[in-house]
mmCIF file of C-alpha atoms in Angstrom:
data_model
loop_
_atom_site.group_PDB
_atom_site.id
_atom_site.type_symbol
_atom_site.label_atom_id
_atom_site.label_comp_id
_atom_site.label_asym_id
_atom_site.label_seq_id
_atom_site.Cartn_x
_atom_site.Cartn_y
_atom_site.Cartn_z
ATOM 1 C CA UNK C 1074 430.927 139.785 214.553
ATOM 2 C CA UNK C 1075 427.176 140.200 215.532
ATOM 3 C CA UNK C 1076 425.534 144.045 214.926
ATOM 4 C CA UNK C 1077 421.999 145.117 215.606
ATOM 5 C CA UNK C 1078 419.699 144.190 212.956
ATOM 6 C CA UNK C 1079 418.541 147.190 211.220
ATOM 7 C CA UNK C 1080 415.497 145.145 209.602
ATOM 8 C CA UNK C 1081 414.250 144.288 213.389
ATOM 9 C CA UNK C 1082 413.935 140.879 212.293
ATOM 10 C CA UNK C 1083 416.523 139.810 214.798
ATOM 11 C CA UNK C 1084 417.794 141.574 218.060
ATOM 12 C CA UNK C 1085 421.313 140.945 216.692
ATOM 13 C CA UNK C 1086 422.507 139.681 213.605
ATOM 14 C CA UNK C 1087 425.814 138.134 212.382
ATOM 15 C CA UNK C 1088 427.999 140.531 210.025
ATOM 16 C CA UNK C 1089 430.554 138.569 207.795
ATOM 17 C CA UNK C 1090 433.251 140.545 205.804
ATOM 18 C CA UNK C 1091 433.238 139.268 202.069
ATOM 19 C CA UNK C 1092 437.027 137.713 203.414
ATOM 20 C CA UNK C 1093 435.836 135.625 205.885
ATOM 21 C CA UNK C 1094 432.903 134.111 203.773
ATOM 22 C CA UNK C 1095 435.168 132.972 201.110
ATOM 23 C CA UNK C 1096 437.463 131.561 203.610
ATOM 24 C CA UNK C 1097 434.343 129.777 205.170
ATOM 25 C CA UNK C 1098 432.970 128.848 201.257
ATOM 26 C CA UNK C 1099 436.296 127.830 200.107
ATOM 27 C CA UNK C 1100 437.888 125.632 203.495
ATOM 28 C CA UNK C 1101 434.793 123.854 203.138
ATOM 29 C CA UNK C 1102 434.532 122.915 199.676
ATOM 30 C CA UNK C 1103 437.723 121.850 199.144
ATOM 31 C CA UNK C 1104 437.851 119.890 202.029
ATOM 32 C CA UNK C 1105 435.251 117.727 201.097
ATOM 33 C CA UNK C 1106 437.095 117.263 197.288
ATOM 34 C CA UNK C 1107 440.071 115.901 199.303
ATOM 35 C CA UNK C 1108 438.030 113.523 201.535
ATOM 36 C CA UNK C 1109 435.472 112.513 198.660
ATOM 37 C CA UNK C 1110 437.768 112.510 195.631
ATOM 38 C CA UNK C 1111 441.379 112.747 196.529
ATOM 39 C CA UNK C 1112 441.953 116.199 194.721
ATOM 40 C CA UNK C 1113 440.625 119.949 194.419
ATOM 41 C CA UNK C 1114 439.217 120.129 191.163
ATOM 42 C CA UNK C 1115 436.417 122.254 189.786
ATOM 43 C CA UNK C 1116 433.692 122.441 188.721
ATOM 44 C CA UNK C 1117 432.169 120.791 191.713
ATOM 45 C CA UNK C 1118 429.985 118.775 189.754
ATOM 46 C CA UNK C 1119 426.186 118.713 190.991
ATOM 47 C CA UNK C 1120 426.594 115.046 192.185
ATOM 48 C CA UNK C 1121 428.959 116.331 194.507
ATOM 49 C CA UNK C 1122 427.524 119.269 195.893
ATOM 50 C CA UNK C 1123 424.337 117.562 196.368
ATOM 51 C CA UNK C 1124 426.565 114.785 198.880
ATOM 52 C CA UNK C 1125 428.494 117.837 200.431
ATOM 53 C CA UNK C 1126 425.383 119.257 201.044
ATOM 54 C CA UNK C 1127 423.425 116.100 202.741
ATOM 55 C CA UNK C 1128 426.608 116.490 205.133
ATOM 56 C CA UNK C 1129 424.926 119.303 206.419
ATOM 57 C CA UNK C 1130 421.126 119.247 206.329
ATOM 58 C CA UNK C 1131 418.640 117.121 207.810
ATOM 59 C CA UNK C 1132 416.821 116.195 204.626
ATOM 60 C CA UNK C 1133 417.913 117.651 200.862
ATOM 61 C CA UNK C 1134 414.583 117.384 198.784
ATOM 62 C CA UNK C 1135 415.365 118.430 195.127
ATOM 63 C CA UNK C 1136 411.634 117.551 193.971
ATOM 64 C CA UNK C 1137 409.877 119.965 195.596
ATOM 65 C CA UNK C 1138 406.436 121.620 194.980
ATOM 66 C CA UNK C 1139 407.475 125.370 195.867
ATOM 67 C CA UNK C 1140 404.300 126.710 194.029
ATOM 68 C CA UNK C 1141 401.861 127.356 197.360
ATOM 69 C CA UNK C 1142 405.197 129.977 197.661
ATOM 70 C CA UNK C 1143 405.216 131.626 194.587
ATOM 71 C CA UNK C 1144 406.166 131.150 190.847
ATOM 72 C CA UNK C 1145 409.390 132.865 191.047
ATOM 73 C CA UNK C 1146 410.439 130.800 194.270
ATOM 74 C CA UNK C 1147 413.186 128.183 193.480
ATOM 75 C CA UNK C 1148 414.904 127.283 197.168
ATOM 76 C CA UNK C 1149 413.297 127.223 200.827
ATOM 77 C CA UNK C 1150 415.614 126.454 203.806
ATOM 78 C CA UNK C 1151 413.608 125.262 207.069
ATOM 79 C CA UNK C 1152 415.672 125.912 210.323
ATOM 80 C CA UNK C 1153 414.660 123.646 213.173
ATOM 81 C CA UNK C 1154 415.062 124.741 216.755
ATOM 82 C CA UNK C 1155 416.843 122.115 218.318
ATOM 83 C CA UNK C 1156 417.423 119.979 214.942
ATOM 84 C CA UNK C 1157 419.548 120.667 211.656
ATOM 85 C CA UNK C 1158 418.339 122.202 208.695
ATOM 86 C CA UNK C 1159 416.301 121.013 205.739
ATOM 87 C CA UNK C 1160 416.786 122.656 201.819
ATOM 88 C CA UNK C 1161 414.268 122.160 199.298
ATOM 89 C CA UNK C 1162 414.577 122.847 195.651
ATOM 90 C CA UNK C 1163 412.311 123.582 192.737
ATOM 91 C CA UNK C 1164 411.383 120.773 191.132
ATOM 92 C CA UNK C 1165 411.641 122.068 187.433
ATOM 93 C CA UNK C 1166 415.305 123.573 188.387
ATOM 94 C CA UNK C 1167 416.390 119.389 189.496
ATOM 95 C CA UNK C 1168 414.729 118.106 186.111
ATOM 96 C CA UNK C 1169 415.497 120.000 183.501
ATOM 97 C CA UNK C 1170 418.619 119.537 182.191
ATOM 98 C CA UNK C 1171 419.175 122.815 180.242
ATOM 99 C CA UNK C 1172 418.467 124.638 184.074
ATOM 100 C CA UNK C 1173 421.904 122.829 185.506
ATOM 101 C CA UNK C 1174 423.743 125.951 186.693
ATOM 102 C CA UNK C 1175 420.752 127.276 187.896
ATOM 103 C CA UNK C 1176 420.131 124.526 189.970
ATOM 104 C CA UNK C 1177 423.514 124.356 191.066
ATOM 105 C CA UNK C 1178 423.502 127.742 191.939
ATOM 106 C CA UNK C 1179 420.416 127.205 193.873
ATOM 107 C CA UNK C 1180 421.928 124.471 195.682
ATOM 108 C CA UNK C 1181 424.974 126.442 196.948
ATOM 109 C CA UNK C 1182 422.925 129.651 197.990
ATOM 110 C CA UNK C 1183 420.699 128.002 200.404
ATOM 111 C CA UNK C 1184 423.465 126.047 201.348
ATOM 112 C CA UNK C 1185 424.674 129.370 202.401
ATOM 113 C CA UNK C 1186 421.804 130.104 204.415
ATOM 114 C CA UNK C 1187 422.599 127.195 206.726
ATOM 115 C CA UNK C 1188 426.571 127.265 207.387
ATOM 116 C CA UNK C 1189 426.083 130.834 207.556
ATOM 117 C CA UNK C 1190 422.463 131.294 209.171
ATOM 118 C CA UNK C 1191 421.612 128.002 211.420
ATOM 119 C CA UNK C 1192 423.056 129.369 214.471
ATOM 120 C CA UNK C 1193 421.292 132.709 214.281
ATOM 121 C CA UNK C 1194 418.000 131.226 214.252
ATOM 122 C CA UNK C 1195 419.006 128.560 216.802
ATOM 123 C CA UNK C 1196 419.884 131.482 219.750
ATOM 124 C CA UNK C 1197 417.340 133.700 218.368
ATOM 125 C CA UNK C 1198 414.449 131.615 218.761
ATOM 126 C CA UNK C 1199 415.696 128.968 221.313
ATOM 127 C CA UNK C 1200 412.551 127.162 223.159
ATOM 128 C CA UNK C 1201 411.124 128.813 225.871
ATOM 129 C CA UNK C 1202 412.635 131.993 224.822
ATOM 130 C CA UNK C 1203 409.589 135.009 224.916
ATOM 131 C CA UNK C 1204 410.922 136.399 221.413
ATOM 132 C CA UNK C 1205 409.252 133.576 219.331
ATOM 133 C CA UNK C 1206 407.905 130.097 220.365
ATOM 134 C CA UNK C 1207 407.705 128.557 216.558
ATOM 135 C CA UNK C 1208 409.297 125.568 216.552
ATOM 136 C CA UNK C 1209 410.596 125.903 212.581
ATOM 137 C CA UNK C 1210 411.423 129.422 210.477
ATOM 138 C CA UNK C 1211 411.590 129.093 206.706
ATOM 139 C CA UNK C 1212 413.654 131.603 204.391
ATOM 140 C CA UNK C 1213 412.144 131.771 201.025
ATOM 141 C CA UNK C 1214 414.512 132.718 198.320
ATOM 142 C CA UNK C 1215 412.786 133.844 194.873
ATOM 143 C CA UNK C 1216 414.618 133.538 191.661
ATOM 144 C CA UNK C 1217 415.269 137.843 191.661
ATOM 145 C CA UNK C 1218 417.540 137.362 194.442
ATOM 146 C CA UNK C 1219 419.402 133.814 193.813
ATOM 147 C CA UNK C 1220 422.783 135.421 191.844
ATOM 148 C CA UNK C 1221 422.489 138.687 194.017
ATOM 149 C CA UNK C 1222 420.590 140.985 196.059
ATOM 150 C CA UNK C 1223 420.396 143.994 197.677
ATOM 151 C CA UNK C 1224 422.607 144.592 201.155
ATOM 152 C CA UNK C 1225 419.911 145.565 203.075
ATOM 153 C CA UNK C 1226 418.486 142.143 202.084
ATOM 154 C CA UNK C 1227 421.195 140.730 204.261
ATOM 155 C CA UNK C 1228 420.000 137.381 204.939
ATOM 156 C CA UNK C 1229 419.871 136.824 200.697
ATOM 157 C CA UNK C 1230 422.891 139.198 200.367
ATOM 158 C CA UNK C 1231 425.201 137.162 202.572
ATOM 159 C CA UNK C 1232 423.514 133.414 200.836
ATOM 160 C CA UNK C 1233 424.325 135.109 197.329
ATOM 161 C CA UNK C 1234 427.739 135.804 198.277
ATOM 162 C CA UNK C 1235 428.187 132.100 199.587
ATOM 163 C CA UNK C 1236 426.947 130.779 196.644
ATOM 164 C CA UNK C 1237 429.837 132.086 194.430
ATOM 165 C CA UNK C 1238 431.962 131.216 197.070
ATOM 166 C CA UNK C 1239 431.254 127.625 197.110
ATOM 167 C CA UNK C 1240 431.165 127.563 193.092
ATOM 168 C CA UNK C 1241 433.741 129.235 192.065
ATOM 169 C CA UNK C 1242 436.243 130.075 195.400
ATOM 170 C CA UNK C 1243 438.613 132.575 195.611
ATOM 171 C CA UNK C 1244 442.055 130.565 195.282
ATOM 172 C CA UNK C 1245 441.613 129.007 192.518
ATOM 173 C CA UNK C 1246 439.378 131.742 190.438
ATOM 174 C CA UNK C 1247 442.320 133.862 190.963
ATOM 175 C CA UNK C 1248 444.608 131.413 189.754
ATOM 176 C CA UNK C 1249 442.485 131.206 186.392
ATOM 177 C CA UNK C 1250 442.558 134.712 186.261
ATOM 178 C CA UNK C 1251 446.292 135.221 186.136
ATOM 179 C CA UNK C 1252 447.237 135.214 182.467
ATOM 180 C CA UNK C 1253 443.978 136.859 181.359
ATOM 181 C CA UNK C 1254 445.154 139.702 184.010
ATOM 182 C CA UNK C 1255 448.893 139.718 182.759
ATOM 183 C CA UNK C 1256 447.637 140.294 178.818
ATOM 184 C CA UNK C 1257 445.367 143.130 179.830
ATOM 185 C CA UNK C 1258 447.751 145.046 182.158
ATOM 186 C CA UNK C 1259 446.197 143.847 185.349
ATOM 187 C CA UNK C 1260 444.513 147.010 186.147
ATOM 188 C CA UNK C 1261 441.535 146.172 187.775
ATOM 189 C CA UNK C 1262 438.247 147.124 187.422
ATOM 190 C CA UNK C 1263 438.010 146.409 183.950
ATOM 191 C CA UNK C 1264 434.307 147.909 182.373
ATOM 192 C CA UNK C 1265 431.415 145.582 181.750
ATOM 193 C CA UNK C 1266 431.512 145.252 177.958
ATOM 194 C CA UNK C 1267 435.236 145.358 177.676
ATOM 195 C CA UNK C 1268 437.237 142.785 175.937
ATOM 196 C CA UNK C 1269 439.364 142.405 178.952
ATOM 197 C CA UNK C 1270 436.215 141.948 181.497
ATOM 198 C CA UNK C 1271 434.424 139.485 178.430
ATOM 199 C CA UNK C 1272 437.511 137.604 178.547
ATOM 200 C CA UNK C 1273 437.330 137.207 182.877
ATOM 201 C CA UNK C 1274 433.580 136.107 182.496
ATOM 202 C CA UNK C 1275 434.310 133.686 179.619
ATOM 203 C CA UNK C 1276 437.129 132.253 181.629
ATOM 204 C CA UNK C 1277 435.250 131.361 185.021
ATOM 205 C CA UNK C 1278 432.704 130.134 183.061
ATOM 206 C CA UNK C 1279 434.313 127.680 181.033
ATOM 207 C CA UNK C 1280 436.150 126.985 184.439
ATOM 208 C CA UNK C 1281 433.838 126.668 186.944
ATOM 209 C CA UNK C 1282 430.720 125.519 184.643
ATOM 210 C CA UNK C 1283 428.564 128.822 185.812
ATOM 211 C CA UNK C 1284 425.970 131.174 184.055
ATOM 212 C CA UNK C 1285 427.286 134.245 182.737
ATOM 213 C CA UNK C 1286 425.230 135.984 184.907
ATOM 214 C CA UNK C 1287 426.604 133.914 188.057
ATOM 215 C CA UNK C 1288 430.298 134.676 186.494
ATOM 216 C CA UNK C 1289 429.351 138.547 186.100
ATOM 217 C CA UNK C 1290 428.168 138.794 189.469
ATOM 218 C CA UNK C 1291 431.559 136.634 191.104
ATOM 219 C CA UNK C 1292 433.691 138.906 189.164
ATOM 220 C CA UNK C 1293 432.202 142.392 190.201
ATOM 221 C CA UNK C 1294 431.764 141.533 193.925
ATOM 222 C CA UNK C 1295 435.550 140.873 194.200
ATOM 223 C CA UNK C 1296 436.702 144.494 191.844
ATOM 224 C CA UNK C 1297 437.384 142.562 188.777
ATOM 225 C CA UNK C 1298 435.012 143.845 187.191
ATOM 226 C CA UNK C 1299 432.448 147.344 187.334
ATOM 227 C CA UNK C 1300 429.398 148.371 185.695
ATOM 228 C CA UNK C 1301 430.086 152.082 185.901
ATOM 229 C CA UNK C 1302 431.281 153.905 183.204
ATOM 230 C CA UNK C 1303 435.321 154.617 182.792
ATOM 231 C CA UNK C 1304 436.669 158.165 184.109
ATOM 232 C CA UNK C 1305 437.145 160.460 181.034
ATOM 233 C CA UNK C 1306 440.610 161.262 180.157
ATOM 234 C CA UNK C 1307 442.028 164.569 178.583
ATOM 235 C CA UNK C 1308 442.384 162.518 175.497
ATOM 236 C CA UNK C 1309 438.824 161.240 175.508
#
């Protein structure tokens, strides 16, 4: 569904329920498992993303000099009217070993940004139309925003989203869940700080090879989890 973009960065704008991303994340991902390995299996190991991703970009450079950017800027996507994308990464995130599920998580977000943003910027600034004549558009994405971001950032909100999506998708996190959810009642959302919501983050972690951060996030943006405080009872 396409809205008017409050922003006025675009005329229009595409508007994906959280549903319909993870079907998008998770069709594609394990897809490509079944094709390039003959199961579904996670984690998606970074050797494989990286391939799944050169299926969809022009060039994937994982070496890149993001500095002229900013400090804090880890991914760039570069649409191309009339061509397919190209991703660059941070070069420290790609070499430093103790950075993996950073990277990886850096991978999938702007991976995001073009199965979920390449058409936008392809009808919004098609040659010859009045609206912009620039022949390439690059999103920036800074380190504050990689995990998750604020909805009005849409364009980083939506990536974010994506990026749990692709790392850890809905089926099978669920799946993990299960027995955690059966010992603690299953009454979901459990508190931040909880032994029932530590045990959910320790789980995808150990599952899906993510940050606890990147596990924190996953689990609150589908009601597993909740920051806010509980609802005081009569008996305290």
């Amino acid at each position: 569904m396409w809205v008017p973009d409050e922003t006025k960065r675009f005329r229009r704008r595409p508007h994906y329920k959280q549903s319909e991303i993870d079907r998008e994340c998770e069709t594609l991902v394990t897809g490509f498992l079944l094709k390039h390995r003959g199961k579904v299996d996670f984690p998606i190991s970074t050797d494989d993303l990286t391939v799944l991703i050169e299926q969809h970009v022009d060039t994937l450079d994982v070496y890149a000099d993001l500095t002229p950017d900013g400090h804090d800027v880890e991914g760039v996507t570069r649409f191309k009217i009339g061509a397919v994308p190209d991703i660059e990464i941070s070069e420290p995130l790609s070499t430093d070993d103790r950075r993996e599920n950073r990277f990886r998580t850096t991978l999938a977000h702007e991976l995001g940004h073009v199965r979920l943003h390449d058409k936008l910027f392809q009808a919004a600034f098609a040659p010859g139309d009045l609206f912009e004549q620039a022949r390439e558009h690059r999103l920036v994405c800074k380190r504050e925003t990689m995990l998750d971001a604020p909805k009005g950032d849409w364009l980083e909100w939506q990536a974010c989203y994506a990026s749990g999506s692709y790392l850890m998708p809905v089926t099978a996190l669920r799946e993990e869940l299960k027995p955690i959810l059966a010992v603690h009642g299953g009454l979901t959302p459990f508190r931040v700080g909880d032994a029932a919501s530590d045990a959910l983050i320790e789980a995808v972690m150990a599952r899906f090879q993510v940050s606890r951060d990147a596990a924190r996030v996953r689990l609150s943006k589908l009601d597993y989890i909740s920051a806010a405080p509980r609802t005081p009872t009569l008996f305290g």
